[in-house]
PDB file of C-alpha atoms and ligand atoms in Angstrom:
ATOM      1  CA  MET A 698       0.000   0.000   0.000  1.00  0.00           C
ATOM      2  CA  LYS A 699       1.298   3.438  -0.937  1.00  0.00           C
ATOM      3  CA  ILE A 700       1.602   5.632   2.167  1.00  0.00           C
ATOM      4  CA  ILE A 701       2.333   9.341   1.926  1.00  0.00           C
ATOM      5  CA  TYR A 702       3.371  10.843   5.265  1.00  0.00           C
ATOM      6  CA  ASN A 703       2.719  14.567   5.453  1.00  0.00           C
ATOM      7  CA  ASN A 704       1.606  17.450   7.705  1.00  0.00           C
ATOM      8  CA  ILE A 705      -1.597  18.418   5.913  1.00  0.00           C
ATOM      9  CA  LEU A 706      -3.792  15.362   5.304  1.00  0.00           C
ATOM     10  CA  PRO A 707      -5.664  14.261   7.318  1.00  0.00           C
ATOM     11  CA  PHE A 708      -6.364  17.190   9.638  1.00  0.00           C
ATOM     12  CA  LYS A 709      -4.792  17.228  13.102  1.00  0.00           C
ATOM     13  CA  GLY A 710      -6.371  14.709  15.476  1.00  0.00           C
ATOM     14  CA  TYR A 711      -6.766  12.082  12.760  1.00  0.00           C
ATOM     15  CA  ILE A 712      -4.170   9.501  11.797  1.00  0.00           C
ATOM     16  CA  ALA A 713      -4.770   8.569   8.188  1.00  0.00           C
ATOM     17  CA  ILE A 714      -7.165   9.003   5.293  1.00  0.00           C
ATOM     18  CA  ASN A 715      -7.551   6.641   2.370  1.00  0.00           C
ATOM     19  CA  ILE A 716      -8.084   8.446  -0.923  1.00  0.00           C
ATOM     20  CA  CYS A 717      -8.716   6.040  -3.770  1.00  0.00           C
ATOM     21  CA  GLY A 718      -6.353   3.455  -2.310  1.00  0.00           C
ATOM     22  CA  ILE A 719      -3.521   5.858  -1.524  1.00  0.00           C
ATOM     23  CA  LEU A 720      -3.018   6.389   2.184  1.00  0.00           C
ATOM     24  CA  PHE A 721      -2.247   9.862   3.496  1.00  0.00           C
ATOM     25  CA  ALA A 722      -0.962   9.767   7.073  1.00  0.00           C
ATOM     26  CA  ARG A 723       0.204  12.384   9.573  1.00  0.00           C
ATOM     27  CA  ARG A 724       3.997  12.552   9.738  1.00  0.00           C
ATOM     28  CA  GLU A 725       3.940  12.299  13.552  1.00  0.00           C
ATOM     29  CA  CYS A 726       2.184   8.907  13.242  1.00  0.00           C
ATOM     30  CA  LYS A 727       5.006   7.384  11.232  1.00  0.00           C
ATOM     31  CA  PRO A 728       5.364   4.460  10.936  1.00  0.00           C
ATOM     32  CA  LEU A 729       1.790   3.164  10.965  1.00  0.00           C
ATOM     33  CA  VAL A 730       1.442  -0.196  12.709  1.00  0.00           C
ATOM     34  CA  ASP A 731       0.450  -3.238  10.670  1.00  0.00           C
ATOM     35  CA  TRP A 732      -3.165  -3.424  11.890  1.00  0.00           C
ATOM     36  CA  MET A 733      -3.727   0.217  10.938  1.00  0.00           C
ATOM     37  CA  ILE A 734      -2.491  -0.519   7.448  1.00  0.00           C
ATOM     38  CA  ASN A 735      -4.702  -3.598   7.393  1.00  0.00           C
ATOM     39  CA  HIS A 736      -7.693  -1.424   8.392  1.00  0.00           C
ATOM     40  CA  GLU A 737      -6.963   0.869   5.454  1.00  0.00           C
ATOM     41  CA  ARG A 738      -6.459  -2.053   3.071  1.00  0.00           C
ATOM     42  CA  ILE A 739      -9.946  -3.242   3.970  1.00  0.00           C
ATOM     43  CA  HIS A 740     -11.221   0.218   2.987  1.00  0.00           C
ATOM     44  CA  THR A 741      -9.323   0.031  -0.293  1.00  0.00           C
ATOM     45  CA  ARG A 742     -11.148  -3.221  -1.103  1.00  0.00           C
ATOM     46  CA  GLN A 743     -14.494  -1.572  -0.281  1.00  0.00           C
ATOM     47  CA  ILE A 744     -13.594   1.473  -2.385  1.00  0.00           C
ATOM     48  CA  MET A 745     -12.875  -0.738  -5.411  1.00  0.00           C
ATOM     49  CA  GLU A 746     -16.105  -2.690  -4.923  1.00  0.00           C
ATOM     50  CA  LEU A 747     -18.092   0.545  -5.058  1.00  0.00           C
ATOM     51  CA  PHE A 748     -16.202   2.091  -7.983  1.00  0.00           C
ATOM     52  CA  VAL A 749     -14.684   4.774  -5.736  1.00  0.00           C
ATOM     53  CA  VAL A 750     -17.429   7.396  -5.974  1.00  0.00           C
ATOM     54  CA  PHE A 751     -20.219   5.317  -4.422  1.00  0.00           C
ATOM     55  CA  PHE A 752     -17.957   4.469  -1.493  1.00  0.00           C
ATOM     56  CA  TYR A 753     -17.448   8.113  -0.542  1.00  0.00           C
ATOM     57  CA  LEU A 754     -21.090   8.993  -1.179  1.00  0.00           C
ATOM     58  CA  TRP A 755     -22.347   6.083   0.902  1.00  0.00           C
ATOM     59  CA  TYR A 756     -19.764   6.851   3.594  1.00  0.00           C
ATOM     60  CA  VAL A 757     -20.945  10.461   4.047  1.00  0.00           C
ATOM     61  CA  ILE A 758     -24.660   9.586   3.852  1.00  0.00           C
ATOM     62  CA  GLU A 759     -24.306   6.844   6.458  1.00  0.00           C
ATOM     63  CA  TRP A 760     -22.361   9.175   8.718  1.00  0.00           C
ATOM     64  CA  ILE A 761     -25.063  11.856   8.531  1.00  0.00           C
ATOM     65  CA  ILE A 762     -27.796   9.289   9.238  1.00  0.00           C
ATOM     66  CA  GLY A 763     -25.678   8.027  12.162  1.00  0.00           C
ATOM     67  CA  VAL A 764     -25.290  11.503  13.659  1.00  0.00           C
ATOM     68  CA  ILE A 765     -29.068  11.877  13.645  1.00  0.00           C
ATOM     69  CA  ARG A 766     -29.620   8.375  14.993  1.00  0.00           C
ATOM     70  CA  TYR A 767     -26.946   8.261  17.716  1.00  0.00           C
ATOM     71  CA  ARG A 768     -26.599  12.034  18.322  1.00  0.00           C
ATOM     72  CA  ASP A 769     -22.886  11.381  18.582  1.00  0.00           C
ATOM     73  CA  LYS A 770     -20.289  11.942  15.841  1.00  0.00           C
ATOM     74  CA  LYS A 771     -17.915   9.254  17.079  1.00  0.00           C
ATOM     75  CA  GLN A 772     -20.667   6.632  17.354  1.00  0.00           C
ATOM     76  CA  ALA A 773     -21.889   7.659  13.922  1.00  0.00           C
ATOM     77  CA  TYR A 774     -18.402   7.163  12.500  1.00  0.00           C
ATOM     78  CA  LEU A 775     -17.852   3.789  14.190  1.00  0.00           C
ATOM     79  CA  ASN A 776     -21.187   2.538  12.870  1.00  0.00           C
ATOM     80  CA  ILE A 777     -20.633   3.357   9.219  1.00  0.00           C
ATOM     81  CA  SER A 778     -20.829  -0.051   7.471  1.00  0.00           C
ATOM     82  CA  PHE A 779     -17.301   0.303   6.125  1.00  0.00           C
ATOM     83  CA  GLU A 780     -15.870   1.158   9.527  1.00  0.00           C
ATOM     84  CA  ARG A 781     -17.733  -1.678  11.232  1.00  0.00           C
ATOM     85  CA  GLU A 782     -16.120  -4.163   8.896  1.00  0.00           C
ATOM     86  CA  ALA A 783     -12.679  -2.552   9.121  1.00  0.00           C
ATOM     87  CA  TYR A 784     -12.652  -2.265  12.935  1.00  0.00           C
ATOM     88  CA  LYS A 785     -14.013  -5.755  13.409  1.00  0.00           C
ATOM     89  CA  ASN A 786     -11.338  -7.347  11.247  1.00  0.00           C
ATOM     90  CA  GLN A 787      -8.316  -5.033  11.387  1.00  0.00           C
ATOM     91  CA  PHE A 788      -6.327  -7.276  13.764  1.00  0.00           C
ATOM     92  CA  ASN A 789      -6.792 -10.308  11.524  1.00  0.00           C
ATOM     93  CA  LEU A 790      -3.968  -9.676   9.075  1.00  0.00           C
ATOM     94  CA  ASP A 791      -5.169 -12.531   6.870  1.00  0.00           C
ATOM     95  CA  TYR A 792      -8.703 -11.181   6.688  1.00  0.00           C
ATOM     96  CA  LEU A 793      -8.532  -9.939   3.104  1.00  0.00           C
ATOM     97  CA  LYS A 794      -7.430 -13.383   1.877  1.00  0.00           C
ATOM     98  CA  GLN A 795     -10.682 -14.956   3.084  1.00  0.00           C
ATOM     99  CA  ARG A 796     -13.043 -11.995   2.805  1.00  0.00           C
ATOM    100  CA  LYS A 797     -16.213 -12.406   0.756  1.00  0.00           C
ATOM    101  CA  PRO A 798     -17.121  -9.529  -1.598  1.00  0.00           C
ATOM    102  CA  TYR A 799     -19.303  -6.773  -0.145  1.00  0.00           C
ATOM    103  CA  SER A 800     -18.838  -7.950   3.430  1.00  0.00           C
ATOM    104  CA  PHE A 801     -19.466  -4.408   4.690  1.00  0.00           C
ATOM    105  CA  THR A 802     -23.208  -5.035   4.273  1.00  0.00           C
ATOM    106  CA  ASN A 803     -23.172  -7.143   7.451  1.00  0.00           C
ATOM    107  CA  LYS A 804     -25.415  -5.274   9.898  1.00  0.00           C
ATOM    108  CA  GLU A 805     -23.831  -5.868  13.289  1.00  0.00           C
ATOM    109  CA  LYS A 806     -23.697  -2.757  15.454  1.00  0.00           C
ATOM    110  CA  HIS A 807     -20.298  -1.567  16.620  1.00  0.00           C
ATOM    111  CA  PRO A 808     -19.818  -2.589  20.291  1.00  0.00           C
TER     112      PRO A 808
HETATM  113 ZN1  LIG B1602     -11.647   3.258   8.825  1.00  0.00          ZN
END
């Protein structure tokens, strides 16, 4: 995975952002640990499955619905389908080898 460490993207307080499969990470977070990279690789797979644009659209729409539903930005973020899948499986470094397509549609709430 291509990782670009820099001081601009993402904004302070965040660690990394995945833009079309390229990972932008804060310089002070260098080097990212393997499970963080695995988390982002899971997102890359989701991004490809949704032809990039639908991933970002769906991501934002689900977040907005979550903010209304949970009245909490962090809970809203953690319960975006893509994040649920990524958080649930980030420590399993072999996850992507066994993953079924479109696994983010699994509707289990984030603990
Ligand atoms: Zn994520």
